[in-house]
mmCIF file of C-alpha atoms in Angstrom:
data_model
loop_
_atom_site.group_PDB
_atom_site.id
_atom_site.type_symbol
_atom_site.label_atom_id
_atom_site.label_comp_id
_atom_site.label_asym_id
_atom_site.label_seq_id
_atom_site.Cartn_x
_atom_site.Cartn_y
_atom_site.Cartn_z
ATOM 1 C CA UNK B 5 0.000 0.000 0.000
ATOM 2 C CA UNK B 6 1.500 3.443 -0.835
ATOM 3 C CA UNK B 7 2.016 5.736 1.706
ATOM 4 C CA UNK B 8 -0.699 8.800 2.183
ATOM 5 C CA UNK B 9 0.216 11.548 0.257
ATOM 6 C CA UNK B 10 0.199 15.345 1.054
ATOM 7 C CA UNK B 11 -2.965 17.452 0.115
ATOM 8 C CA UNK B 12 -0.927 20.847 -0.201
ATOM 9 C CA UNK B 13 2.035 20.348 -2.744
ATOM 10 C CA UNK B 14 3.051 24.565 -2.531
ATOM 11 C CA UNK B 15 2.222 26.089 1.051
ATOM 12 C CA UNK B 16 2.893 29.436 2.369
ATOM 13 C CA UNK B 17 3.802 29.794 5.901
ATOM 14 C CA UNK B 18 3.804 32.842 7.955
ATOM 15 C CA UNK B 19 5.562 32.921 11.184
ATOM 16 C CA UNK B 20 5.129 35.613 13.853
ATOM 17 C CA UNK B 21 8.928 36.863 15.016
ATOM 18 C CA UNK B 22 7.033 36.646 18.739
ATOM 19 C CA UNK B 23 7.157 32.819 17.528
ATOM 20 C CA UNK B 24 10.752 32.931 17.751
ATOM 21 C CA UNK B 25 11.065 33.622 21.106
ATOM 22 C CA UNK B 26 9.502 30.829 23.177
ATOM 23 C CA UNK B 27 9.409 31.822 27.010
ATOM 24 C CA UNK B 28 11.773 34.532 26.149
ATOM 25 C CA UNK B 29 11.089 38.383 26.601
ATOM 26 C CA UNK B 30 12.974 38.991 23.205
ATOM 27 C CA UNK B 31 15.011 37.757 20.672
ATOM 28 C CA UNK B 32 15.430 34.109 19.625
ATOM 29 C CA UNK B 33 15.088 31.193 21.370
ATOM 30 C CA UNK B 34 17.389 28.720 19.923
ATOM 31 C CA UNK B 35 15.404 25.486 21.490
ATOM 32 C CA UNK B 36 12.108 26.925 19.797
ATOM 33 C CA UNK B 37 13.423 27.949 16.388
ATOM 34 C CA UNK B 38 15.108 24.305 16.640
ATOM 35 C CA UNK B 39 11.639 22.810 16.905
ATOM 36 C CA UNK B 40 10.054 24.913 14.540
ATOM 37 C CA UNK B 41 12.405 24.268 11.764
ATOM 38 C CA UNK B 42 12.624 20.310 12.817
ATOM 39 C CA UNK B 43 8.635 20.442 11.492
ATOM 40 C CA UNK B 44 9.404 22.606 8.343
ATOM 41 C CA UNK B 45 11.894 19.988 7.368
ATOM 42 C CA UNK B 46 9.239 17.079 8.372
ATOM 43 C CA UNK B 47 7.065 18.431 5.376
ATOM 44 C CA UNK B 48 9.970 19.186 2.905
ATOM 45 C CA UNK B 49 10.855 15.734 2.622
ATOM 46 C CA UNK B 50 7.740 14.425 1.406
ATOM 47 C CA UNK B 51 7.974 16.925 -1.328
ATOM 48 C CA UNK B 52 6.179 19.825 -0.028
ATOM 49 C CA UNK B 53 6.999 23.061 -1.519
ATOM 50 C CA UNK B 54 7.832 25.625 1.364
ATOM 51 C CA UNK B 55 7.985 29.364 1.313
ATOM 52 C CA UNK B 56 8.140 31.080 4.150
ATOM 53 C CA UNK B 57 7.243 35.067 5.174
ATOM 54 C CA UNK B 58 9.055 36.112 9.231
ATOM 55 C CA UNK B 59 7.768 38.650 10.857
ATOM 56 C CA UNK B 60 10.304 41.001 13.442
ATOM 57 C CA UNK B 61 8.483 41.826 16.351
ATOM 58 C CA UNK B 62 10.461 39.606 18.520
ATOM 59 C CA UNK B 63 14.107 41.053 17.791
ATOM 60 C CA UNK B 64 11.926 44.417 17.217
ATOM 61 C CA UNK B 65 10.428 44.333 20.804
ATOM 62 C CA UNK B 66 13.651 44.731 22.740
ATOM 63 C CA UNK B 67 14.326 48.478 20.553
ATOM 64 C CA UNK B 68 10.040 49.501 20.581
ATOM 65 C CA UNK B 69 10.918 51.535 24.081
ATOM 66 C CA UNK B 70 13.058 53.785 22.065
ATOM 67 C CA UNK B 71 11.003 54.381 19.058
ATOM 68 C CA UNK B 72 8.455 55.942 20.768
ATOM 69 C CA UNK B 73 7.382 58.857 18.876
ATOM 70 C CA UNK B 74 9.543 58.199 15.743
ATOM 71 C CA UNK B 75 8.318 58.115 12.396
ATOM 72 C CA UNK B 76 5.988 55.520 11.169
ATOM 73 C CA UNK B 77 7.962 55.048 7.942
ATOM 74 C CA UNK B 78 11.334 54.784 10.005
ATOM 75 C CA UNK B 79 10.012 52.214 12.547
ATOM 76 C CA UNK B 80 8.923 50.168 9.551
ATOM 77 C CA UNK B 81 12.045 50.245 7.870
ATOM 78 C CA UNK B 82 13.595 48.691 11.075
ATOM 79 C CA UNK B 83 11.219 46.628 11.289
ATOM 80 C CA UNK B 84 11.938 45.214 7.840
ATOM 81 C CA UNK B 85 15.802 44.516 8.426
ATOM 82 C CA UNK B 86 14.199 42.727 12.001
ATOM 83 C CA UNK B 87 13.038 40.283 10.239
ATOM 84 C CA UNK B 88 15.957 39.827 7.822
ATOM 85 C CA UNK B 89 17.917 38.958 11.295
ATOM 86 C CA UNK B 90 14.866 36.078 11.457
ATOM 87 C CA UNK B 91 15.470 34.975 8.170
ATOM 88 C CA UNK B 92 19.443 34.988 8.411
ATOM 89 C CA UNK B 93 18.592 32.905 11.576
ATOM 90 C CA UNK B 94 16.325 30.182 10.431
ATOM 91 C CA UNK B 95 18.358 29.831 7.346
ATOM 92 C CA UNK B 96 20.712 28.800 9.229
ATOM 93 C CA UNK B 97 18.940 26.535 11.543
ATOM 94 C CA UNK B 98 17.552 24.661 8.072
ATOM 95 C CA UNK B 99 21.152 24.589 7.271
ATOM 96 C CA UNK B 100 22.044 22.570 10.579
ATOM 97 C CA UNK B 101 19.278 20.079 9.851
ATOM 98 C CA UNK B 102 19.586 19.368 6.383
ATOM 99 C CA UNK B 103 17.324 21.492 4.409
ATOM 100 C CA UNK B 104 18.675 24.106 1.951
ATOM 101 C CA UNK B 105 16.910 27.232 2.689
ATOM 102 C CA UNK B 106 17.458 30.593 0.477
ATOM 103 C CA UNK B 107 16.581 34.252 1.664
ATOM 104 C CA UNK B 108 15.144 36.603 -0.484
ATOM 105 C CA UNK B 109 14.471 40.255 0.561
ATOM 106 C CA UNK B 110 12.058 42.759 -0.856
ATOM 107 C CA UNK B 111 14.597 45.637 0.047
ATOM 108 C CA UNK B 112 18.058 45.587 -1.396
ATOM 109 C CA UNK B 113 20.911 44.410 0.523
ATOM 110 C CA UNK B 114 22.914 41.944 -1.601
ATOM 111 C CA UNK B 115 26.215 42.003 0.630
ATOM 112 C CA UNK B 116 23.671 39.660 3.159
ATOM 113 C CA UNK B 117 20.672 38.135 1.414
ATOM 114 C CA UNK B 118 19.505 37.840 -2.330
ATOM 115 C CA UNK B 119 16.614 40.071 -3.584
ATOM 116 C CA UNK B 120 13.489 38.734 -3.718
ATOM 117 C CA UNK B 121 12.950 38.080 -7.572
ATOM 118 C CA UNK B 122 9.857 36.267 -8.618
ATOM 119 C CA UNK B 123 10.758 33.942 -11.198
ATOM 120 C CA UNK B 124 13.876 32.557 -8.873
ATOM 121 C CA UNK B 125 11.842 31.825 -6.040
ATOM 122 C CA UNK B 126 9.826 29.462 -8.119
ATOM 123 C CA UNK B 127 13.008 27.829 -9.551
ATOM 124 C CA UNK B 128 13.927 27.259 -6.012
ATOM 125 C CA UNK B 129 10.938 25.781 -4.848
ATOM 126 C CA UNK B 130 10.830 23.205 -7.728
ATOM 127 C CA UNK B 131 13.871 22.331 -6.480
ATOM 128 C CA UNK B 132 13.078 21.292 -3.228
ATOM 129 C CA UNK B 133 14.763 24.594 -1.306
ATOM 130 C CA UNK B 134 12.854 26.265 1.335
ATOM 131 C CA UNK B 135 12.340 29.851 0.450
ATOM 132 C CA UNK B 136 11.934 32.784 3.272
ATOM 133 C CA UNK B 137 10.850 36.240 2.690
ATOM 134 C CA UNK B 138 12.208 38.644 4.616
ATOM 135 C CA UNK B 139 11.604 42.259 4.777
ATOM 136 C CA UNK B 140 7.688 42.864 4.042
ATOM 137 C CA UNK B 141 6.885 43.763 0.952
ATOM 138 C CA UNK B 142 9.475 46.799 1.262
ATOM 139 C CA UNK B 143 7.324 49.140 1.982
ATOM 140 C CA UNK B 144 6.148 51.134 5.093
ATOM 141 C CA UNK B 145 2.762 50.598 6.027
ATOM 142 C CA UNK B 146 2.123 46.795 5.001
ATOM 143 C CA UNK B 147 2.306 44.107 7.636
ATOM 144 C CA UNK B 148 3.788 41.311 7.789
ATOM 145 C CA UNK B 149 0.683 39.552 7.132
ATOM 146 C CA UNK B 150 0.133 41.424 4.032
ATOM 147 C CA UNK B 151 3.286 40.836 2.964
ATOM 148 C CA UNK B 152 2.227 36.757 3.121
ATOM 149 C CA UNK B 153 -0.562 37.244 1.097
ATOM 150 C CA UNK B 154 0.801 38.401 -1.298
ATOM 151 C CA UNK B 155 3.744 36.456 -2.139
ATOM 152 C CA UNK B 156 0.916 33.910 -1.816
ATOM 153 C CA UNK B 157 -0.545 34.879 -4.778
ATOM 154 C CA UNK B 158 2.504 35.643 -6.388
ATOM 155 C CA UNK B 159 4.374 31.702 -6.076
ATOM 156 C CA UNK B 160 0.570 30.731 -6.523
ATOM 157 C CA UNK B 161 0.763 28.553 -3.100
ATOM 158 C CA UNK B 162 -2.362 26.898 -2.928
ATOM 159 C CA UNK B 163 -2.827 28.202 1.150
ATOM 160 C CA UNK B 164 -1.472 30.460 3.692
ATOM 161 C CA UNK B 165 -0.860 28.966 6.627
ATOM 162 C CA UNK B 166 -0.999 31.709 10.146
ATOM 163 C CA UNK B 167 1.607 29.932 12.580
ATOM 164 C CA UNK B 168 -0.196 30.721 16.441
ATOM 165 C CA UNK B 169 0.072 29.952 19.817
ATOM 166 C CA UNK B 170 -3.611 29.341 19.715
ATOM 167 C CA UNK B 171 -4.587 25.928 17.767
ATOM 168 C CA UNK B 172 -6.715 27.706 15.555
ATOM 169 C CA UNK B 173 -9.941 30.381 15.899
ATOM 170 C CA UNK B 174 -12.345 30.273 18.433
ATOM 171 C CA UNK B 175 -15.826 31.806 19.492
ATOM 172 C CA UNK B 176 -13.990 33.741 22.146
ATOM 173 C CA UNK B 177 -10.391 33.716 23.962
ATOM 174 C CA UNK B 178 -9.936 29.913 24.859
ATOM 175 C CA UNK B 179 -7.593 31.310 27.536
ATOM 176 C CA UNK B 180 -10.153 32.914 29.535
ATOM 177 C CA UNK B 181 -13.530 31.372 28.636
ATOM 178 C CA UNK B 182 -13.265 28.005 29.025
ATOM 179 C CA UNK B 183 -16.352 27.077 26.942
ATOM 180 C CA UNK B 184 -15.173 28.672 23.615
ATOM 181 C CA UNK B 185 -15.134 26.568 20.916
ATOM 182 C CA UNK B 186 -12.889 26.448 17.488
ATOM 183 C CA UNK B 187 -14.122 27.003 14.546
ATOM 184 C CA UNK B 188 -12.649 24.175 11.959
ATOM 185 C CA UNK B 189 -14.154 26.038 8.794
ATOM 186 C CA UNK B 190 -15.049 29.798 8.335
ATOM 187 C CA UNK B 191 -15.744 32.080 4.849
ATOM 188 C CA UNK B 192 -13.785 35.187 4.363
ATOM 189 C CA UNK B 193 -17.667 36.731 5.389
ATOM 190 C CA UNK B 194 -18.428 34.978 8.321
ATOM 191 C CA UNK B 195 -14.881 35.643 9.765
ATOM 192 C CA UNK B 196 -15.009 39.837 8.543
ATOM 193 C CA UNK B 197 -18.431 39.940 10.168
ATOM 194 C CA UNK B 198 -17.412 37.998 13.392
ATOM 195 C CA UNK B 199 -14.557 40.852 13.574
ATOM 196 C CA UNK B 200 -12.331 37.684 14.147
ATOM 197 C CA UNK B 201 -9.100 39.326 13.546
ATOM 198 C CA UNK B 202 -7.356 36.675 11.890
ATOM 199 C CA UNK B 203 -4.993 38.866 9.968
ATOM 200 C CA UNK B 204 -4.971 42.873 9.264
ATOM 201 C CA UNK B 205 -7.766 44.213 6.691
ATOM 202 C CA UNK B 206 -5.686 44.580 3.431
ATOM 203 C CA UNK B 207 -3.942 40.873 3.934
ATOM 204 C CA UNK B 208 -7.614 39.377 4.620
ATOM 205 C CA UNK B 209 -9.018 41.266 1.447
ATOM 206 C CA UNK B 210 -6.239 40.081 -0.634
ATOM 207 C CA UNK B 211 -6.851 36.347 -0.115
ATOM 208 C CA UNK B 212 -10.463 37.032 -0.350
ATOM 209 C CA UNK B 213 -9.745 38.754 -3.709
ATOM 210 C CA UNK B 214 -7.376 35.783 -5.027
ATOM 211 C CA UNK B 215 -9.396 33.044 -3.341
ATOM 212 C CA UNK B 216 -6.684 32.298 -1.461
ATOM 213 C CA UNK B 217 -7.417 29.746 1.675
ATOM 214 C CA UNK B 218 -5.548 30.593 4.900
ATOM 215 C CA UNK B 219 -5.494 28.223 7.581
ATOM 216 C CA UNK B 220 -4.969 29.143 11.155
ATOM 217 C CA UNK B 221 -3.034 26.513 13.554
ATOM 218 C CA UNK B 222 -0.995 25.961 16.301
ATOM 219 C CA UNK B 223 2.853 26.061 15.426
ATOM 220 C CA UNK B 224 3.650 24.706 19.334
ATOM 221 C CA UNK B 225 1.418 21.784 18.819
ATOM 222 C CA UNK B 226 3.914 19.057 18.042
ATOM 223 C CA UNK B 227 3.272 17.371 14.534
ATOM 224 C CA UNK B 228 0.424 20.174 13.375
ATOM 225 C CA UNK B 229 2.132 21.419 10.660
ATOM 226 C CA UNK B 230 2.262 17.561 8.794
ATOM 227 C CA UNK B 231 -1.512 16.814 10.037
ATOM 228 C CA UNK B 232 -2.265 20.524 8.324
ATOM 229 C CA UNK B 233 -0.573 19.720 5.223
ATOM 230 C CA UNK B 234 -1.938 16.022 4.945
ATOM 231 C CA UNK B 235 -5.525 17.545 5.193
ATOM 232 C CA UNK B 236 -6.581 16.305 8.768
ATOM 233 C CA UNK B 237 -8.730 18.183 11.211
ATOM 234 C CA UNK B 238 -5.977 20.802 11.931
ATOM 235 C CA UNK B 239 -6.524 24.772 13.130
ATOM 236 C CA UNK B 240 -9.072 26.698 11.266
ATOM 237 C CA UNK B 241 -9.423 26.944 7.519
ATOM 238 C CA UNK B 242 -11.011 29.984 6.289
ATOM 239 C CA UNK B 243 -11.992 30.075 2.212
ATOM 240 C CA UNK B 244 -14.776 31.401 0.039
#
């Protein structure tokens, strides 16, 4: 009997930088991006295509004291090379487990990381490389979140999947009300009127726009990322 195969062949993931830090104020815990990129790996050997968008906050956190009161368009910027330092780092971390991982950033700095160029990214993904995003979409004003949307669309992944610390969406915070419940399947209208938050407004309405699933999961939960990608009962999936 052959073994089951994978239901996503071409995923997107997006990982908070807060992920990165596991019981940590700030920075990077190396234990947790260990484990994180152990589970990545888990799902690009059985041929999943893997692209990957970091966010900063966690490296970004430790400097937000100071940029009180600075420029929106500044903050971003340093925002953007935050999560280049996230991308250097779980490179690397691929690296140490086996899995050839490039970096591509949407703002220029080739002395450190390639720039992100469309056509190259696919080339690497047929090839079985992992391929991060770093840096937004290089510009001020657009999330991280946006930013996985849209290269989404771009590498045509067939879903985004929003790494959490909650194992999906629920009726109400599970932390505090005990009797919420998840939600296993929403549409891009019951979720915008539910004010469910799942991502910022312009990242939702681009997946909405490109019919572009995103599934919302726990990236603590050991072995969720595989049962996501192999189609079980995983997180919440919210499509048209």
């Amino acid at each position: 009997m052959s073994a089951p195969q994978p239901v996503h062949q071409r995923i997107l993931l997006k990982l908070s930088g807060e992920a990165l830090m596991g019981d940590d104020a700030f920075g990077i815990n190396q234990a947790t991006i260990e484990r994180m990129v152990a589970e990545v790996a888990e799902v690009a050997r059985i041929g999943v295509q893997v692209a990957v968008v970091i966010g900063g906050g966690n490296i970004f956190r430790g400097i937000a004291g100071g940029s009180a009161g600075m420029d929106r368009a500044t903050a971003d910027y340093m925002g953007m090379l935050a999560t280049v330092m996230n991308a250097l780092a779980l490179a690397d971390a691929m690296g140490k487990q086996g899995v050839t991982a490039r970096v591509m950033s949407a703002i220029d700095i080739q002395q450190v990381v390639e720039p992100y160029v469309r056509p190259k990214a696919l080339q690497y993904l047929e090839e079985g490389k992992v391929v991060i995003f770093a840096a937004g979409t290089g510009n001020p004003f657009f999330t991280t979140d946006t930013a996985a949307s849209l290269r989404g669309a771009e590498i045509g992944a067939e879903v985004v999947l929003k790494a959490t610390k909650v194992d999906g969406v629920y009726t109400a915070d599970p932390m505090k009300d005990p009797t919420a419940t998840r939600y296993t399947r929403l549409s891009f209208d019951e979720a915008i009127g539910r004010h469910l938050g799942i991502m910022d407004a312009t990242a939702f309405a681009l997946c909405r726009d490109q019919k572009l699933p995103i599934r919302v999961f726990s990236i603590v939960k050991p072995g969720a990322l595989m049962r996501v990608v192999m189609g079980e009962d995983e997180g919440t999936l919210v499509t048209a």
